[in-house]
PDB file of C-alpha atoms in Angstrom:
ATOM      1  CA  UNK A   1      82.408 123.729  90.269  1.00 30.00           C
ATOM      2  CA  UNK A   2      81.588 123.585  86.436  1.00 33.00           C
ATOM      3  CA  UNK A   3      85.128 121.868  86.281  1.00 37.00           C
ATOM      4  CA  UNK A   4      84.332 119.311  88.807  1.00 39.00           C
ATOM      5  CA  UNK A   5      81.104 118.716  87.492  1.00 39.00           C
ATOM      6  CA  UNK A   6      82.289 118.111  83.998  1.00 39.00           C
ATOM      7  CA  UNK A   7      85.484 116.091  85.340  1.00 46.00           C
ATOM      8  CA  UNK A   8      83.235 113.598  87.461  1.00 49.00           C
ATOM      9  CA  UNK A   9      81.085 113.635  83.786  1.00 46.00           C
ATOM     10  CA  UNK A  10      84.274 112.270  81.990  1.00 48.00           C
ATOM     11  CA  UNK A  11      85.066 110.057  84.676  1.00 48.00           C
ATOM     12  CA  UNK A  12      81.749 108.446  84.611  1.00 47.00           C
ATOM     13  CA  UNK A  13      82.240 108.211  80.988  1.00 44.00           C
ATOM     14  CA  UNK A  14      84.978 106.433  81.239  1.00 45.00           C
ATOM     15  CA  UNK A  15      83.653 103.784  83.640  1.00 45.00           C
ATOM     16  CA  UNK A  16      81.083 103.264  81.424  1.00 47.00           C
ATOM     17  CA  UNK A  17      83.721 102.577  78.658  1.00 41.00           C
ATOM     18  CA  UNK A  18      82.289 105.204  76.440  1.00 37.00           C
ATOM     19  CA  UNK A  19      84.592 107.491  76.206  1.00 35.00           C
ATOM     20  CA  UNK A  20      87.716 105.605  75.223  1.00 34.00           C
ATOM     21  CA  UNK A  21      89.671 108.412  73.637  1.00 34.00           C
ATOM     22  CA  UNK A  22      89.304 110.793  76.641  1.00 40.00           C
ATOM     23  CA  UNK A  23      89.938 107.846  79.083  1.00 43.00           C
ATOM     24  CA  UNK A  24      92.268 105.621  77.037  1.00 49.00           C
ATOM     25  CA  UNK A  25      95.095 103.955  79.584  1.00 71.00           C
ATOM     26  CA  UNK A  26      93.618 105.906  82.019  1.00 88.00           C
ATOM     27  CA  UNK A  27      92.849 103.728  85.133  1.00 93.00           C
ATOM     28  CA  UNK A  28      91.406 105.363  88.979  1.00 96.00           C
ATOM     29  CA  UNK A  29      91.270 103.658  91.885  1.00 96.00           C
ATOM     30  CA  UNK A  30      89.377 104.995  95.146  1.00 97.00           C
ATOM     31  CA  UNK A  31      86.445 107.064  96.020  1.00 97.00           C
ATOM     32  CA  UNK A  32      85.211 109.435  93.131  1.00 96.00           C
ATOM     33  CA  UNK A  33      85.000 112.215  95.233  1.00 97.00           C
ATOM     34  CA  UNK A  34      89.009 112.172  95.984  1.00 98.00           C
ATOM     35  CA  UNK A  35      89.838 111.648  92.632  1.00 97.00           C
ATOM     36  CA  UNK A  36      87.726 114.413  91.261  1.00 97.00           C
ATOM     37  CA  UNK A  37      89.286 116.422  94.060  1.00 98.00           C
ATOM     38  CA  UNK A  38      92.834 115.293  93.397  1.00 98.00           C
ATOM     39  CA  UNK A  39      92.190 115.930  89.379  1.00 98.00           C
ATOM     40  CA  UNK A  40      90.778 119.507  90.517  1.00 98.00           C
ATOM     41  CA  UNK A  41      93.413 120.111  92.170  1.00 98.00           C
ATOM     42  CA  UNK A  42      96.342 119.232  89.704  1.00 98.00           C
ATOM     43  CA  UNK A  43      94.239 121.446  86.652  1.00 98.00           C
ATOM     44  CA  UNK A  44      94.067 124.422  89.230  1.00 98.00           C
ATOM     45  CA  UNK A  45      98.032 123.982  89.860  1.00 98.00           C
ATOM     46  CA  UNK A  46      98.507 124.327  86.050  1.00 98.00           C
ATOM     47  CA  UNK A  47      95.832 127.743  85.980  1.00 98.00           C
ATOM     48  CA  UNK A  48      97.765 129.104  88.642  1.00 98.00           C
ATOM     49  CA  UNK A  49     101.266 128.315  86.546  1.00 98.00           C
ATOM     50  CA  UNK A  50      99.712 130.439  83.102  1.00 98.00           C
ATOM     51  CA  UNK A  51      98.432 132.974  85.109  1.00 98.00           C
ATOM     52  CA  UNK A  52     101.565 133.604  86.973  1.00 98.00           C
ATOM     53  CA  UNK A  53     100.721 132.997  91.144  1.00 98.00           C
ATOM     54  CA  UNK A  54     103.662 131.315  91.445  1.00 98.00           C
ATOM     55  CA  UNK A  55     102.440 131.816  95.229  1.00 98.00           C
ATOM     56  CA  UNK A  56      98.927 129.618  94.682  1.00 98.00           C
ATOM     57  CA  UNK A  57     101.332 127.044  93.025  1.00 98.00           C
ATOM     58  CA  UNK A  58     103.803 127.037  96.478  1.00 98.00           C
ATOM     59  CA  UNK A  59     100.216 126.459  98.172  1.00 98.00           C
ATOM     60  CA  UNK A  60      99.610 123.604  96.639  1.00 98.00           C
ATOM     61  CA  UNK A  61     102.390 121.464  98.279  1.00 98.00           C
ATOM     62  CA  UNK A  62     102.190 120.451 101.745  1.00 98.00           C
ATOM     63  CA  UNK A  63     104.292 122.408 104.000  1.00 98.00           C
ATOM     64  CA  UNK A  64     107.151 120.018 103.867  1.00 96.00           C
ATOM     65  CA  UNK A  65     106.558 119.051 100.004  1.00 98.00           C
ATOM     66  CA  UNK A  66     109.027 118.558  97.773  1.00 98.00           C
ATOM     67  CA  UNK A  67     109.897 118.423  93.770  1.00 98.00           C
ATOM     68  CA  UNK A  68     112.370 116.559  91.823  1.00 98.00           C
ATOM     69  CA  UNK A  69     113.074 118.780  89.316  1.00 98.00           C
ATOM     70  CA  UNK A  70     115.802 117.648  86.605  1.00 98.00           C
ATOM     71  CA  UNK A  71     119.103 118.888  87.304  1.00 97.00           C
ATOM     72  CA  UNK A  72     118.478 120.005  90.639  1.00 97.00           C
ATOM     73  CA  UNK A  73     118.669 118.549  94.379  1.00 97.00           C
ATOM     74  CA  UNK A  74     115.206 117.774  95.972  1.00 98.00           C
ATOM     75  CA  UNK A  75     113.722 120.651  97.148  1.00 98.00           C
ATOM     76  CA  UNK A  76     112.054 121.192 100.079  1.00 97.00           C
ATOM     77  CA  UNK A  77     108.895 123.255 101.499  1.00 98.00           C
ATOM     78  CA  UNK A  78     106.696 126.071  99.784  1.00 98.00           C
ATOM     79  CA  UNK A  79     109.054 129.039  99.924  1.00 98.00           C
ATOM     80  CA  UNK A  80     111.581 127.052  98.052  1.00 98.00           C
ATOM     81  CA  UNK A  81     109.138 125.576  95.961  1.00 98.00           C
ATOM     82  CA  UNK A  82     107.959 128.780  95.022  1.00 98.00           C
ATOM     83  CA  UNK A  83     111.461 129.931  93.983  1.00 98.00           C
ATOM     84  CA  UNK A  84     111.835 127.349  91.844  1.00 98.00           C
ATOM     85  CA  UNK A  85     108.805 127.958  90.168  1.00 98.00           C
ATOM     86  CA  UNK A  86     109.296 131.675  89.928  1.00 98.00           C
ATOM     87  CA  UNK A  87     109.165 132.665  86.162  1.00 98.00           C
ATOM     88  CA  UNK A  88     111.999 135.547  85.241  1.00 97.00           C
ATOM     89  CA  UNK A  89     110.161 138.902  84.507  1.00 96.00           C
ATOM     90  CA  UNK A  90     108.554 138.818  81.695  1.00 96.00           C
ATOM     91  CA  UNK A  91     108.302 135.185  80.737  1.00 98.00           C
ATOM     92  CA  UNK A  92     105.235 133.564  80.882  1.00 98.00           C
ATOM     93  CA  UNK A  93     103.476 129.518  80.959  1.00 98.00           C
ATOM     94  CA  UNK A  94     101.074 130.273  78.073  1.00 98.00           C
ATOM     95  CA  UNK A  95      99.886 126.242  78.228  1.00 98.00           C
ATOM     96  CA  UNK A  96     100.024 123.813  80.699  1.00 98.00           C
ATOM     97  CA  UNK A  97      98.268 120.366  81.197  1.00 98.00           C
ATOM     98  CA  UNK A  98      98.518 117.575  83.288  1.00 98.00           C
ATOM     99  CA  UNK A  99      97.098 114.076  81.597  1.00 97.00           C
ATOM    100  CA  UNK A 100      97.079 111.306  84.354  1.00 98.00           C
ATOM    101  CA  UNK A 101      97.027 107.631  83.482  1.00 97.00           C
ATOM    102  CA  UNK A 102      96.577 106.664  86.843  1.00 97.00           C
ATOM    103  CA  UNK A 103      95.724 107.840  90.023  1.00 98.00           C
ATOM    104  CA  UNK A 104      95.390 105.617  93.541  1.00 97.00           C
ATOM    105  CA  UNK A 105      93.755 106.865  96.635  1.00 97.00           C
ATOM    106  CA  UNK A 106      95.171 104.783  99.787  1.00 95.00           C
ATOM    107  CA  UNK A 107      93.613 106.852 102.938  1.00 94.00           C
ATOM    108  CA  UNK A 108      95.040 109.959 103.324  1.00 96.00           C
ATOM    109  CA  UNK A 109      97.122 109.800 100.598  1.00 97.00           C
ATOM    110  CA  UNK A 110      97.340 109.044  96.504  1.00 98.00           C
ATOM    111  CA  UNK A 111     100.109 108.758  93.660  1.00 98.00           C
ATOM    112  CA  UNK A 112      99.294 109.958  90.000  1.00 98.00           C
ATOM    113  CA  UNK A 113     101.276 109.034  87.371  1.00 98.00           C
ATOM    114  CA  UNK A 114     100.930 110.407  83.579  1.00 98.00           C
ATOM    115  CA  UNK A 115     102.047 113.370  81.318  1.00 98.00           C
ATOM    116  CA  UNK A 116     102.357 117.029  81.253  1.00 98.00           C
ATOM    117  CA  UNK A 117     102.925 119.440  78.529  1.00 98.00           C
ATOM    118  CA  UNK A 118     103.523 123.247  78.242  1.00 98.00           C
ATOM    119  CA  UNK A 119     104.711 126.146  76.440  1.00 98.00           C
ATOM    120  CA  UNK A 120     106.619 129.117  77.422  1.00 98.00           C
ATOM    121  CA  UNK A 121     106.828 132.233  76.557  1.00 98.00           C
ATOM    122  CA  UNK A 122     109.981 133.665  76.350  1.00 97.00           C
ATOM    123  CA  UNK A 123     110.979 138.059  76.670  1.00 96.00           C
ATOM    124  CA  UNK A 124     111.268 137.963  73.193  1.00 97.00           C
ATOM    125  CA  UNK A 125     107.549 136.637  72.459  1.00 96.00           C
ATOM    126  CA  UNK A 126     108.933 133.295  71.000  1.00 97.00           C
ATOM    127  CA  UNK A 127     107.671 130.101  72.254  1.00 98.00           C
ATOM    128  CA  UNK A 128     108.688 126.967  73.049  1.00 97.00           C
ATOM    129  CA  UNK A 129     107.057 123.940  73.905  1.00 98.00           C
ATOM    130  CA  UNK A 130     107.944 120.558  75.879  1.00 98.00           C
ATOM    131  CA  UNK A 131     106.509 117.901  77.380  1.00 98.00           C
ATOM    132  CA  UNK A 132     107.204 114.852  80.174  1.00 98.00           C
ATOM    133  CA  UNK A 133     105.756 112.512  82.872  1.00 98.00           C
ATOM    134  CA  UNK A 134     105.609 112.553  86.397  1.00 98.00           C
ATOM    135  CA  UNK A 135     105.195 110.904  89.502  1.00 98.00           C
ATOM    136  CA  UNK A 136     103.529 112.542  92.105  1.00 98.00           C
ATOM    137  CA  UNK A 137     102.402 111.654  95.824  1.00 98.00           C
ATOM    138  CA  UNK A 138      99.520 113.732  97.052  1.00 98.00           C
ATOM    139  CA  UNK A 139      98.540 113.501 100.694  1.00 98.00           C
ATOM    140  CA  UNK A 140      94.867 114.929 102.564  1.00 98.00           C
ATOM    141  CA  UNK A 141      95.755 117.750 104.656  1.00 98.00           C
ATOM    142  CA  UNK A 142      92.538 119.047 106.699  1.00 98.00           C
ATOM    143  CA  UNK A 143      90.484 117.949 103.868  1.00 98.00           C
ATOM    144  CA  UNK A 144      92.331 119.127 100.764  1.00 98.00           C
ATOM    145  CA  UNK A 145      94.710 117.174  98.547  1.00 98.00           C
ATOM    146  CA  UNK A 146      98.183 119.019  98.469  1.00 98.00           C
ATOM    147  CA  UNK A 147     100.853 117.578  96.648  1.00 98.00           C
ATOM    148  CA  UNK A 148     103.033 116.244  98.677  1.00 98.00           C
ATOM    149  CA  UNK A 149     106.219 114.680  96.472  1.00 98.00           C
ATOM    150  CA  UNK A 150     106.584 115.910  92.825  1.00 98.00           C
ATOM    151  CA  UNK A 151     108.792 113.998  90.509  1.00 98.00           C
ATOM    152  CA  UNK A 152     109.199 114.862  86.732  1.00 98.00           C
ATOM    153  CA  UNK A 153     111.283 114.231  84.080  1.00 98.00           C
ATOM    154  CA  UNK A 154     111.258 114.850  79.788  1.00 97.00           C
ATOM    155  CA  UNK A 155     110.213 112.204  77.108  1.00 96.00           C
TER     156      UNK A 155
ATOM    157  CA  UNK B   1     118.655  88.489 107.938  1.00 30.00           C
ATOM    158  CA  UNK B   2     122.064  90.063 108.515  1.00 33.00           C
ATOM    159  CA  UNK B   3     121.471  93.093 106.434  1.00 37.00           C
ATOM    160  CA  UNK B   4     117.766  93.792 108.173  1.00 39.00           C
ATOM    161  CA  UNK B   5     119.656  93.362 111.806  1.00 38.00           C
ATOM    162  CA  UNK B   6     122.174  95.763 110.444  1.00 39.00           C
ATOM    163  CA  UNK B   7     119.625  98.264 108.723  1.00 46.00           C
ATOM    164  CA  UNK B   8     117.145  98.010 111.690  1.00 49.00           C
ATOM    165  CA  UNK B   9     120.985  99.007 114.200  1.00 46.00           C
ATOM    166  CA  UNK B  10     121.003 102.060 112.045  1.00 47.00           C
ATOM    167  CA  UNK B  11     117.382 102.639 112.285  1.00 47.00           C
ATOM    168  CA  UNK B  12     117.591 102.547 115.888  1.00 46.00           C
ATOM    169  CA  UNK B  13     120.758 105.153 116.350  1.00 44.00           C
ATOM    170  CA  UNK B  14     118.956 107.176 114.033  1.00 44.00           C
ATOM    171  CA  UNK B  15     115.987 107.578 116.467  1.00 44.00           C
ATOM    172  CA  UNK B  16     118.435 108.057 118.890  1.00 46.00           C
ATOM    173  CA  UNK B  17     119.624 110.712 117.185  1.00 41.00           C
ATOM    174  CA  UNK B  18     123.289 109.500 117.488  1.00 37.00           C
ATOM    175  CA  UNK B  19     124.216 108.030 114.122  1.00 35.00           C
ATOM    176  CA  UNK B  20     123.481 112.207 112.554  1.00 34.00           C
ATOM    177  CA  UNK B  21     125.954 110.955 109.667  1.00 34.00           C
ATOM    178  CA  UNK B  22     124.441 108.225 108.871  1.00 40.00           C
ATOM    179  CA  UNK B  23     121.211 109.167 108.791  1.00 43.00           C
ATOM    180  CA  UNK B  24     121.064 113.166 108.524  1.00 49.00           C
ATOM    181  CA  UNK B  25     117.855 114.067 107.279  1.00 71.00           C
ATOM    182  CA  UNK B  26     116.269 110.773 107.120  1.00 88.00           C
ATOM    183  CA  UNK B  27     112.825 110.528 108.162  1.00 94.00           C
ATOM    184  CA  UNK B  28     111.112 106.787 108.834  1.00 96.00           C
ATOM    185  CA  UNK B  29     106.991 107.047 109.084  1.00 96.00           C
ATOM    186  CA  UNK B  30     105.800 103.711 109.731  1.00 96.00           C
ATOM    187  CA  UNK B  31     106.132 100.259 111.572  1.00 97.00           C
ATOM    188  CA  UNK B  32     109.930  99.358 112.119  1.00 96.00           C
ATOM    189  CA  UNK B  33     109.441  96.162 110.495  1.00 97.00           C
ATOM    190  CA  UNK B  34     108.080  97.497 107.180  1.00 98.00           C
ATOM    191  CA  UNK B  35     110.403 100.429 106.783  1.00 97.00           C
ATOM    192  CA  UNK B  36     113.115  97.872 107.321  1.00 97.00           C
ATOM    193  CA  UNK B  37     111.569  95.321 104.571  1.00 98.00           C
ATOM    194  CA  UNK B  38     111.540  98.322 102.316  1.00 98.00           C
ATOM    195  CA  UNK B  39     115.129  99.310 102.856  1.00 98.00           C
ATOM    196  CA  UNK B  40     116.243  95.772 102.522  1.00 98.00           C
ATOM    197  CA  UNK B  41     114.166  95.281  99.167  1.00 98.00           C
ATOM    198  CA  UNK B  42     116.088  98.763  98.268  1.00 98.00           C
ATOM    199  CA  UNK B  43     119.202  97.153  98.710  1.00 98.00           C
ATOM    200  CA  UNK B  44     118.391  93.549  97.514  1.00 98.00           C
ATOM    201  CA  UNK B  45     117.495  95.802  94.065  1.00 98.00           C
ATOM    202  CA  UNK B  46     121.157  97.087  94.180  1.00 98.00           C
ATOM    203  CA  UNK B  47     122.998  94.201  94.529  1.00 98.00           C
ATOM    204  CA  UNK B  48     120.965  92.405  91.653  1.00 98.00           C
ATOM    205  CA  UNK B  49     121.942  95.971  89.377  1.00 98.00           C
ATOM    206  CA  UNK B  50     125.571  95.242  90.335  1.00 98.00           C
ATOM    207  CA  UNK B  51     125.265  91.086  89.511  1.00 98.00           C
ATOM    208  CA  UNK B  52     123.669  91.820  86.323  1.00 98.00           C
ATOM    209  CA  UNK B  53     120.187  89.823  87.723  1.00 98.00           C
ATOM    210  CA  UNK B  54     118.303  91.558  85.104  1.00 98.00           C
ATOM    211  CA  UNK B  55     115.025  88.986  85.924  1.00 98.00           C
ATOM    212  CA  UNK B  56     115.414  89.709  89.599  1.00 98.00           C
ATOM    213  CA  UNK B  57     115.780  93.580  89.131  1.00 98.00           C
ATOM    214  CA  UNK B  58     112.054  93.233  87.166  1.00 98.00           C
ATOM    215  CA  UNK B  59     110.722  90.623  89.348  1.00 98.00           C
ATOM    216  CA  UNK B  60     111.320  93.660  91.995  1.00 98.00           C
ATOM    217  CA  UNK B  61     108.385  95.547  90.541  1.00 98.00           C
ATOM    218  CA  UNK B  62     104.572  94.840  90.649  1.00 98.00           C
ATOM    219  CA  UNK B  63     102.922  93.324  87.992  1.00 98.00           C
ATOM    220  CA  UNK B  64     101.879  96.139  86.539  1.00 96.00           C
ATOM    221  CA  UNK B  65     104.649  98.454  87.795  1.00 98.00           C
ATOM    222  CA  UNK B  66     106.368 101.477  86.059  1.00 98.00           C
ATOM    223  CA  UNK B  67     109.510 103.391  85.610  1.00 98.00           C
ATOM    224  CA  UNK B  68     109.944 106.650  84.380  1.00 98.00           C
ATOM    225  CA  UNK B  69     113.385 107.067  83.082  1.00 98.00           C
ATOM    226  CA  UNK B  70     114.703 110.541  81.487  1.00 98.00           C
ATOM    227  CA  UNK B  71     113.957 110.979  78.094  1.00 97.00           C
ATOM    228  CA  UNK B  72     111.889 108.061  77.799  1.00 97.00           C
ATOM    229  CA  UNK B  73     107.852 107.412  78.070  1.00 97.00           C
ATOM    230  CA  UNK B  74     106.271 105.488  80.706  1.00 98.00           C
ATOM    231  CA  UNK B  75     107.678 102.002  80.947  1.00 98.00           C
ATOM    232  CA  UNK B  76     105.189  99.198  82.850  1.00 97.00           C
ATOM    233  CA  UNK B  77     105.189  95.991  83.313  1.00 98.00           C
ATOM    234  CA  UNK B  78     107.847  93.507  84.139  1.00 98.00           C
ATOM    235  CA  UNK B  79     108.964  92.401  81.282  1.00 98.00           C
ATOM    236  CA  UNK B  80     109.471  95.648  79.408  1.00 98.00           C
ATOM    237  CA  UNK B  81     110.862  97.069  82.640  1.00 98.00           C
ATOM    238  CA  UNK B  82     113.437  94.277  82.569  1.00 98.00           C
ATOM    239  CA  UNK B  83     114.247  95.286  78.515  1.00 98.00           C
ATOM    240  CA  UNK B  84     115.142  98.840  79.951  1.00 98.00           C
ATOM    241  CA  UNK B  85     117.091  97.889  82.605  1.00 98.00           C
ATOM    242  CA  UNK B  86     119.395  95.035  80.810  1.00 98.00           C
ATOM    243  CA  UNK B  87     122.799  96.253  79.758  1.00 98.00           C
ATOM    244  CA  UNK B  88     124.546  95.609  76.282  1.00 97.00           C
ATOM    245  CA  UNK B  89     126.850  92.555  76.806  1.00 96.00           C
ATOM    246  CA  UNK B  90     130.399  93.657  78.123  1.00 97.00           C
ATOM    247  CA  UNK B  91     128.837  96.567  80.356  1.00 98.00           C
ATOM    248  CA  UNK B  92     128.458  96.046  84.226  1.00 98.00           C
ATOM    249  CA  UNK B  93     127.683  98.203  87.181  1.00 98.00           C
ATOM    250  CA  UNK B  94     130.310  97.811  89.868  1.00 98.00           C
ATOM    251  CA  UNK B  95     128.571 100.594  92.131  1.00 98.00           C
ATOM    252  CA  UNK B  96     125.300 101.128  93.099  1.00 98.00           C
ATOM    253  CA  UNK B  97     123.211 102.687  96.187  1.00 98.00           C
ATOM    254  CA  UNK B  98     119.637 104.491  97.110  1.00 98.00           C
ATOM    255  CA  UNK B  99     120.143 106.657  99.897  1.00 97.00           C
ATOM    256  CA  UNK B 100     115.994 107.119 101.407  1.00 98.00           C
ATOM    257  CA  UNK B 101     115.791 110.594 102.447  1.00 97.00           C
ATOM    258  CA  UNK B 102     112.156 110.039 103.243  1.00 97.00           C
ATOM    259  CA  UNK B 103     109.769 106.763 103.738  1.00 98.00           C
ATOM    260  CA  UNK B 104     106.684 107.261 104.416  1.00 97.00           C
ATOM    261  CA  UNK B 105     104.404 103.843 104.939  1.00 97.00           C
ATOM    262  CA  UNK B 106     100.759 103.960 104.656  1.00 95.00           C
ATOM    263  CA  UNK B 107      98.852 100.397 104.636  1.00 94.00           C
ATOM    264  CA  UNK B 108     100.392  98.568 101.569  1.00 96.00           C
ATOM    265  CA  UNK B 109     102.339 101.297 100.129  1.00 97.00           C
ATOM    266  CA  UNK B 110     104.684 103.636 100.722  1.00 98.00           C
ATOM    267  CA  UNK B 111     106.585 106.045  98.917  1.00 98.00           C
ATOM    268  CA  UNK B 112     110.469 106.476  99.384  1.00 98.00           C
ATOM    269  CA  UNK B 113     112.094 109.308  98.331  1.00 98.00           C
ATOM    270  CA  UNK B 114     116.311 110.012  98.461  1.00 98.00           C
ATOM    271  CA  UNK B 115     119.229 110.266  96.105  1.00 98.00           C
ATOM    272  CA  UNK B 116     120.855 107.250  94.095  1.00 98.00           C
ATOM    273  CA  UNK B 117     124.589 106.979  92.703  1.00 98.00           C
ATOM    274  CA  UNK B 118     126.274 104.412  90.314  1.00 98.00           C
ATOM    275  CA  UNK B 119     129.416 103.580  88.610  1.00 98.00           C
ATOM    276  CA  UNK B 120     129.143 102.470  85.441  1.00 98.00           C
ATOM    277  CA  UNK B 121     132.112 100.033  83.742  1.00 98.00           C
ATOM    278  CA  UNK B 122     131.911 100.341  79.975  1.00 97.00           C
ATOM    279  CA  UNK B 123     133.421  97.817  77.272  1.00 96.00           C
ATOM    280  CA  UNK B 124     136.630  99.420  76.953  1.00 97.00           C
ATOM    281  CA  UNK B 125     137.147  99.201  81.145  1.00 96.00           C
ATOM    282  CA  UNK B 126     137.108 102.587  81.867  1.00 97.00           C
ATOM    283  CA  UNK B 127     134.668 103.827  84.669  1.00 98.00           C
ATOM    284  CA  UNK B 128     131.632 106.404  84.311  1.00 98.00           C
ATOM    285  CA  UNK B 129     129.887 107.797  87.309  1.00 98.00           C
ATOM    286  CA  UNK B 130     126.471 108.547  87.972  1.00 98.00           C
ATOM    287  CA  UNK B 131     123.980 110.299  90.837  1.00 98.00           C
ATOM    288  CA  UNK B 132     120.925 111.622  90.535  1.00 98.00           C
ATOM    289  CA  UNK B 133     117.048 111.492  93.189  1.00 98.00           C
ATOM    290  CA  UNK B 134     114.534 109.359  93.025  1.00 98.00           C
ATOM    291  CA  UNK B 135     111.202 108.996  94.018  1.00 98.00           C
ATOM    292  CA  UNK B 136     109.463 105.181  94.383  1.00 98.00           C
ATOM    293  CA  UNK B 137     105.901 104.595  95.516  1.00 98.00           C
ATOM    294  CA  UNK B 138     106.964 100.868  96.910  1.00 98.00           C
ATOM    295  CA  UNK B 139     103.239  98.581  96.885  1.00 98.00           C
ATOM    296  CA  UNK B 140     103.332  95.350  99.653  1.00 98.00           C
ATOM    297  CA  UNK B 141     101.483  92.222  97.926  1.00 98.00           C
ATOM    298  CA  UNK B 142     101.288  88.877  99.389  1.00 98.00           C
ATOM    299  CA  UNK B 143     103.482  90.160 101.971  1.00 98.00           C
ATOM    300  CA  UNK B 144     106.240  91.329  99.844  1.00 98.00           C
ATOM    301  CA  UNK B 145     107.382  94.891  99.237  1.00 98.00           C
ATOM    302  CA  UNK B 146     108.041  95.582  95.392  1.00 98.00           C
ATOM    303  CA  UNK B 147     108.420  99.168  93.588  1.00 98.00           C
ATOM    304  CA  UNK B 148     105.522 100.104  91.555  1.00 98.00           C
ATOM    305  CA  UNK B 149     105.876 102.901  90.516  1.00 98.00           C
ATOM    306  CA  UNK B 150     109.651 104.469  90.293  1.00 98.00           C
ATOM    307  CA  UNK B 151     110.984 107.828  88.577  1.00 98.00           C
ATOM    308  CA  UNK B 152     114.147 109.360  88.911  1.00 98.00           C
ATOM    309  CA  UNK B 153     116.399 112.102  87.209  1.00 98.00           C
ATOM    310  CA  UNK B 154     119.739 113.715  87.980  1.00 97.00           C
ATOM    311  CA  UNK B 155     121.431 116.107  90.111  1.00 96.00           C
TER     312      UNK B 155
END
């Protein structure tokens, strides 16, 4: 709620032009309530990566979601989603962000397009960090944004 | 008008479920006529890769379109797009085709998601091919499908 809050805060801001850092290249288009939802929604997918519920982050997709990870074929629905996601024992996501420069509500569904960045932590406590953008295509499902088509790819 | 007649044939086995080759694990979500606009402005994109139509490949996007190739930031607009796509002089591409797994059309856009694969001819003649997935969130204005937002990787 506090999150929301303090997202729909920024995003105000940055209507009103006066918070150019925070919002710079950033650009939203449709109702403030789905974006806030749909930005809500794509910080709690990166809480649920550090803390490890690698079953919270399957949730997030719709039931026939898919991700376009590097390397890989697409994959297809949660419980391959959330093997892909699965972390090895003992290595962890000690950082992860998602920085959208734009997001597009059209009905029930949206694309967001911008950055992400992490670090992991590997067995033997080292870390190592990387970055990328992505494309993603979220879609309403009974009320709640799930992501729906999840494209990535390093800078 | 060939090419749509052609495209909209397959279309039409496909729903009757007896072209499974051609069109295993396609799925078309939308009016016939605008999947079949897409698909042709899929393949019109192709054929201007392999005639080295650099203009017409960036005239293919939205104004303010992107492309998110590996290892590269965010690329919009047409005429940087086009910079990215041109090839050094004395390289072509004799092969290339987007296979749609997936398009999905909601008012005016729709996002198209499938597999792409190229042949690359390099200075010296000899051949390098390419495959990888893609997803493109395809925008219609003034009637006209173009990509606007398009990221891939490989396989």
């Amino acid at each position: 709620m506090m999150k929301t809050t303090c997202l729909s805060l920024l995003f105000i801001l940055c209507l009103l032009g006066s918070a150019s850092t925070v919002c710079q290249g950033q650009t939203y288009d449709g109702p403030e309530e789905e974006i806030d939802a749909i930005i809500a929604a794509s910080v709690a997918f990166s809480q649920h990566y550090m803390k490890g519920d690698f079953d919270k982050m399957a949730a997030s997709y719709t039931l026939n979601g898919a991700i376009l990870p590097p390397g890989a074929d697409i994959i297809q629905g949660r419980e391959a989603i959330e093997k892909r996601w699965t972390l090895p024992e003992g290595v962890s996501i000690s950082h992860h962000r998602s920085t959208p420069t734009e997001i597009t509500v059209s009905g029930d569904f949206a694309y967001d397009i911008g950055y992400y960045e992490g670090t992991t932590v590997k067995k033997d406590g080292t870390e190592s960090s990387w970055k990328g953008k992505y494309l993603i295509v979220w879609k309403k499902v009974d009320g709640k944004w799930l992501i729906h088509m999840d494209a990535w790819n390093g800078v």
